[in-house]
Coordinates of C-alpha atoms in Angstrom, one line a residue:
M1 CA 0.0 0.0 0.0
N2 CA 1.4 3.4 -1.0
I3 CA 1.3 5.5 2.1
T4 CA 2.9 8.9 2.6
I5 CA 4.1 9.9 6.1
R6 CA 4.9 13.6 6.7
N7 CA 5.0 16.1 9.5
F8 CA 1.7 17.5 10.9
Q9 CA 0.5 20.9 9.5
W10 CA -2.2 23.0 11.2
D11 CA -4.5 22.6 8.2
D12 CA -4.5 18.9 9.0
L13 CA -6.2 19.3 12.4
P14 CA -9.8 18.7 11.3
Q15 CA -8.8 15.5 9.6
V16 CA -6.7 14.4 12.6
V17 CA -9.7 14.8 14.8
E18 CA -11.8 12.7 12.4
V19 CA -9.1 10.0 12.5
M20 CA -9.1 10.2 16.3
N21 CA -12.8 9.5 16.4
L22 CA -12.7 6.7 13.7
S23 CA -9.8 5.0 15.5
S24 CA -11.9 4.5 18.7
P25 CA -15.4 3.6 17.6
E26 CA -16.2 2.6 21.2
R27 CA -15.5 6.2 22.4
D28 CA -18.5 7.6 24.1
Q29 CA -17.4 11.2 23.9
P30 CA -16.2 12.4 20.5
V31 CA -13.1 14.5 20.2
T32 CA -13.6 18.0 18.8
V33 CA -11.3 20.5 17.2
E34 CA -12.4 23.1 19.8
A35 CA -11.2 20.8 22.6
I36 CA -7.9 19.8 21.1
E37 CA -6.6 22.9 19.4
P38 CA -6.0 25.1 22.5
F39 CA -3.7 22.5 24.0
W40 CA -1.9 21.6 20.8
R41 CA -1.2 25.3 20.4
A42 CA 0.1 25.7 23.9
P43 CA 3.7 27.1 23.9
Y44 CA 5.1 23.9 25.4
N45 CA 3.7 21.7 22.6
H46 CA 5.3 21.3 19.2
P47 CA 3.0 19.2 17.0
E48 CA 4.6 20.5 13.7
E49 CA 7.8 18.9 14.9
E50 CA 6.7 16.0 17.0
G51 CA 3.5 15.1 15.0
F52 CA 3.1 13.0 11.8
V53 CA 0.2 12.0 9.6
A54 CA -0.3 9.1 7.2
L55 CA -2.0 9.8 3.8
L56 CA -3.3 7.7 1.0
P57 CA -2.4 8.7 -2.6
D58 CA -5.8 10.5 -2.9
G59 CA -4.8 12.7 0.1
R60 CA -7.2 11.0 2.6
M61 CA -5.7 10.8 6.1
I62 CA -5.8 7.3 7.6
G63 CA -3.5 7.9 10.6
A64 CA -1.7 10.4 12.9
G65 CA 0.8 10.1 15.6
L66 CA 2.9 12.1 18.1
A67 CA 6.1 11.5 20.0
D68 CA 5.3 13.9 22.8
R69 CA 8.6 14.6 24.5
L70 CA 8.3 15.3 28.2
D71 CA 10.3 17.9 30.1
V72 CA 13.1 15.5 30.5
P73 CA 14.6 14.8 27.0
N74 CA 15.0 11.0 27.5
H75 CA 11.3 10.2 28.1
A76 CA 8.3 10.6 25.8
N77 CA 4.7 9.5 25.4
G78 CA 3.9 8.1 22.0
V79 CA 0.3 8.3 20.6
S80 CA -1.1 6.9 17.4
W81 CA -4.6 7.1 15.9
I82 CA -5.3 4.7 13.0
V83 CA -8.4 4.2 11.0
P84 CA -9.3 0.5 11.5
G85 CA -7.9 -1.8 8.8
Y86 CA -4.7 0.2 8.0
T87 CA -2.1 -1.8 9.9
D88 CA 0.6 -0.8 7.4
A89 CA 0.0 2.9 8.3
A90 CA 0.2 2.0 12.0
Q91 CA 3.5 0.3 11.5
Q92 CA 5.0 3.2 9.6
L93 CA 3.8 5.8 12.1
I94 CA 5.4 3.8 14.9
N95 CA 8.6 3.6 13.0
V96 CA 8.7 7.3 12.2
T97 CA 7.7 8.5 15.7
D98 CA 10.1 6.1 17.4
D99 CA 12.9 7.1 15.2
Y100 CA 12.3 10.8 15.7
F101 CA 12.2 10.5 19.4
Y102 CA 15.2 8.3 19.7
H103 CA 17.5 10.5 17.7
R104 CA 16.3 13.6 19.5
A105 CA 16.9 11.9 22.9
L106 CA 20.4 10.8 21.9
K107 CA 21.2 14.3 21.0
D108 CA 19.7 16.0 24.0
S109 CA 20.2 13.4 26.9
P110 CA 23.3 12.7 29.0
S111 CA 25.0 9.5 27.9
D112 CA 24.3 7.6 31.2
V113 CA 20.5 7.9 31.3
A114 CA 17.9 5.5 30.0
I115 CA 15.9 6.4 26.9
W116 CA 12.4 5.1 26.7
L117 CA 9.0 5.8 25.2
M118 CA 5.6 4.8 26.5
R119 CA 2.4 4.2 24.6
S120 CA -1.2 3.5 25.7
V121 CA -3.8 1.7 23.7
S122 CA -7.3 0.5 24.0
D123 CA -7.5 -2.8 25.8
T124 CA -9.8 -4.2 23.1
N125 CA -7.5 -3.2 20.2
T126 CA -5.7 -6.5 19.9
E127 CA -4.2 -5.6 16.5
M128 CA -2.4 -2.5 17.9
R129 CA -1.3 -4.4 21.1
Q130 CA 0.3 -7.1 19.0
L131 CA 1.9 -4.5 16.8
L132 CA 3.5 -2.8 19.8
E133 CA 4.8 -6.1 21.2
T134 CA 6.2 -7.0 17.8
N135 CA 8.1 -3.6 17.8
G136 CA 9.8 -4.2 21.2
Y137 CA 7.2 -2.7 23.5
Q138 CA 6.5 -4.4 26.8
L139 CA 3.3 -4.2 28.9
V140 CA 4.2 -2.3 32.2
R141 CA 0.9 -1.1 33.6
Y142 CA -2.9 -0.7 33.3
F143 CA -4.8 2.5 33.8
Y144 CA -8.6 2.7 34.3
T145 CA -10.9 5.4 33.1
M146 CA -13.3 6.0 36.0
R147 CA -16.7 7.4 35.1
I148 CA -19.8 8.7 36.8
D149 CA -23.1 9.5 35.0
F150 CA -25.2 11.9 37.1
D151 CA -28.5 10.1 37.7
Q152 CA -29.0 11.6 41.2
P153 CA -27.8 14.6 43.1
I154 CA -24.2 14.5 44.5
E155 CA -24.3 15.0 48.3
P156 CA -20.7 15.8 49.5
I157 CA -19.7 14.4 52.9
P158 CA -19.0 17.0 55.6
T159 CA -15.6 18.7 55.3
P160 CA -13.1 16.9 57.7
E161 CA -12.5 18.8 60.9
G162 CA -9.8 21.5 60.7
F163 CA -9.9 21.8 56.9
T164 CA -11.4 24.4 54.5
L165 CA -12.5 23.6 51.0
R166 CA -13.0 26.3 48.3
P167 CA -12.4 27.0 44.6
I168 CA -9.0 28.2 43.6
D169 CA -8.0 31.8 43.5
V170 CA -5.4 31.4 40.8
E171 CA -3.5 34.6 41.5
L172 CA -3.4 34.0 45.2
D173 CA -3.2 30.2 45.4
G174 CA -1.6 29.1 42.1
Q175 CA 2.0 28.5 43.1
A176 CA 1.1 26.9 46.5
V177 CA -1.4 24.5 44.8
Y178 CA 1.2 23.6 42.2
D179 CA 3.8 22.9 44.9
A180 CA 1.4 20.8 46.9
Q181 CA 0.5 18.8 43.8
Q182 CA 4.2 18.0 43.2
D183 CA 4.5 16.9 46.8
A184 CA 1.3 14.8 46.7
F185 CA 2.4 12.9 43.6
R186 CA 6.1 12.6 43.9
D187 CA 6.0 8.9 44.8
H188 CA 3.4 7.9 42.3
W189 CA 4.4 5.6 39.4
G190 CA 5.4 7.4 36.3
Y191 CA 5.0 10.9 37.7
Y192 CA 7.3 13.6 36.5
V193 CA 7.6 17.3 37.5
E194 CA 5.6 19.4 35.1
P195 CA 6.9 22.9 34.9
F196 CA 4.8 25.6 36.6
S197 CA 4.3 27.4 33.3
E198 CA 2.6 24.3 31.8
W199 CA 0.6 23.5 34.9
I200 CA -0.8 27.0 35.0
Y201 CA -1.6 27.2 31.3
P202 CA -5.2 25.9 31.5
T203 CA -6.1 28.8 33.8
T204 CA -5.2 31.3 31.1
Q205 CA -7.8 29.9 28.7
P206 CA -11.1 31.7 28.1
N207 CA -13.1 28.6 29.1
F208 CA -11.3 28.1 32.4
D209 CA -13.7 27.8 35.3
P210 CA -12.1 28.2 38.8
N211 CA -15.2 26.6 40.4
L212 CA -14.0 23.3 39.0
W213 CA -10.6 23.6 40.7
W214 CA -11.2 22.7 44.4
V215 CA -8.5 23.2 47.0
A216 CA -8.3 22.0 50.6
F217 CA -6.5 24.1 53.2
F218 CA -5.4 23.3 56.7
G219 CA -4.9 26.8 58.0
D220 CA -2.8 28.5 55.3
D221 CA -1.3 25.2 54.1
V222 CA -2.6 23.6 50.9
A223 CA -3.5 20.0 51.9
G224 CA -5.0 18.7 48.6
M225 CA -6.7 19.5 45.4
A226 CA -9.3 18.2 42.8
L227 CA -8.8 19.9 39.5
G228 CA -11.3 19.5 36.7
E229 CA -12.4 21.0 33.4
A230 CA -15.6 20.9 31.4
R231 CA -14.6 19.7 27.9
T232 CA -18.0 20.1 26.5
A233 CA -21.4 21.2 27.9
D234 CA -22.1 17.6 28.9
Y235 CA -18.7 16.1 29.6
G236 CA -16.2 16.8 32.3
W237 CA -12.7 15.5 33.1
I238 CA -10.8 15.6 36.4
G239 CA -7.1 15.7 35.7
T240 CA -5.9 15.6 39.3
V241 CA -7.1 14.4 42.7
G242 CA -4.4 14.5 45.3
V243 CA -3.8 14.8 49.0
R244 CA -0.4 15.5 50.6
E245 CA 0.9 12.6 52.6
V246 CA 0.7 14.4 56.0
Y247 CA -3.0 14.9 55.5
R248 CA -4.0 11.5 54.2
Q249 CA -6.4 9.0 56.0
K250 CA -8.8 11.8 56.9
R251 CA -11.4 11.3 54.1
L252 CA -10.1 14.6 52.5
G253 CA -9.7 13.1 49.1
L254 CA -13.3 11.9 49.0
A255 CA -14.5 15.3 50.3
L256 CA -12.6 17.1 47.5
L257 CA -13.7 14.7 44.8
Q258 CA -17.4 15.0 45.8
R259 CA -17.2 18.8 45.8
A260 CA -15.7 18.8 42.3
L261 CA -18.4 16.4 41.1
A262 CA -21.1 18.5 42.6
S263 CA -19.8 21.6 40.9
F264 CA -19.8 19.7 37.5
Q265 CA -23.4 18.7 38.2
Q266 CA -24.5 22.2 39.1
K267 CA -22.9 23.4 35.8
G268 CA -25.2 21.0 33.9
V269 CA -22.5 18.4 33.0
K270 CA -24.0 14.9 32.6
R271 CA -20.8 12.7 32.8
V272 CA -17.4 13.1 34.4
E273 CA -14.3 10.9 34.0
L274 CA -10.8 10.6 35.3
G275 CA -7.8 8.4 34.8
V276 CA -6.2 6.3 37.5
D277 CA -3.3 3.8 37.8
A278 CA -4.9 0.4 38.4
E279 CA -2.1 -0.5 40.8
N280 CA -2.2 2.8 42.7
T281 CA -0.8 2.0 46.2
Y282 CA -3.1 4.5 47.9
K283 CA -6.3 2.7 47.0
A284 CA -7.5 5.5 44.7
V285 CA -9.7 3.1 42.7
A286 CA -11.7 2.3 45.9
L287 CA -11.9 6.1 46.7
Y288 CA -13.4 6.8 43.3
E289 CA -15.9 3.9 43.7
R290 CA -17.0 5.4 47.0
A291 CA -17.8 8.6 45.2
G292 CA -20.1 6.7 42.8
M293 CA -17.6 6.2 39.9
H294 CA -17.0 2.9 38.1
A295 CA -14.2 1.6 35.8
A296 CA -15.6 2.2 32.3
N297 CA -12.5 0.8 30.5
R298 CA -8.9 0.0 31.1
R299 CA -5.9 1.0 29.0
P300 CA -2.7 -1.0 28.9
I301 CA 0.5 1.0 29.0
Y302 CA 3.5 -0.3 27.0
R303 CA 7.1 0.9 27.2
K304 CA 10.0 0.5 24.9
T305 CA 13.5 1.0 26.2
F306 CA 15.9 2.3 23.6
R307 CA 18.9 2.5 25.9
E308 CA 19.5 1.3 29.5
G309 CA 20.8 3.6 32.1
Q310 CA 19.8 5.8 35.1
G311 CA 16.1 6.4 35.4
G312 CA 15.2 3.3 33.4

């Protein structure tokens, strides 16, 4: 099959979104250009360099992929979206994104650190899973997508004694909440320190709603946070639920999550999701289930190590 692979261009974005939706027919919530574009255009993302598309001779797009380099040059997340039935395009996109990342990592990384790339894929996409394994990727983890459909009012539990919960005041609280999040997640699997400039970026967008970013305080100390966004009028996503170690075992995480869910419900959102490590050592899955959420699907995480070394 004659397939052309080239770098992403901004005019490609509507077709990329179409491929995203076609690649996951089981997806309940369609991807939209309006949801994707602001983050692809964020100053810390470089899709024109890190993104690739697969085209048929007639110009029809059948695949797209990214090698999203993180803020350490030797690690990256690889993502591919393929129209079902085009395995050749999937293989070529894996080859191109892997090659791009590896050579950039060799150039930018110290010689003694490990170089690796991770990819997630739908658990039911056996074709892609087999392809990753054929290309040297190994299964290292599973993540769940937890979901709640609002069929009854959310009734938050009382705020634990000594704590105060309120929406974020970005100007006043931003740095302290960021610092607390790094502290809360520093021992979680796969976590890396996101620069403050990237973390704060969503708050600069026109659709940012501070009432969906809930923060717990113990006195003046930030104890935890539940940070969400309404991606459409009906659908919300919670990117972070965290409690600093010193404040755990006080039902603070549940209180924060329920406040966030109640805020989504008051906004008219019908469904909220979040992602969680299935092997989370702090029993996060059980916490989310207590809040009325359930595991809607699971995604295997694969990793390919290009070079052994520190941080592998």
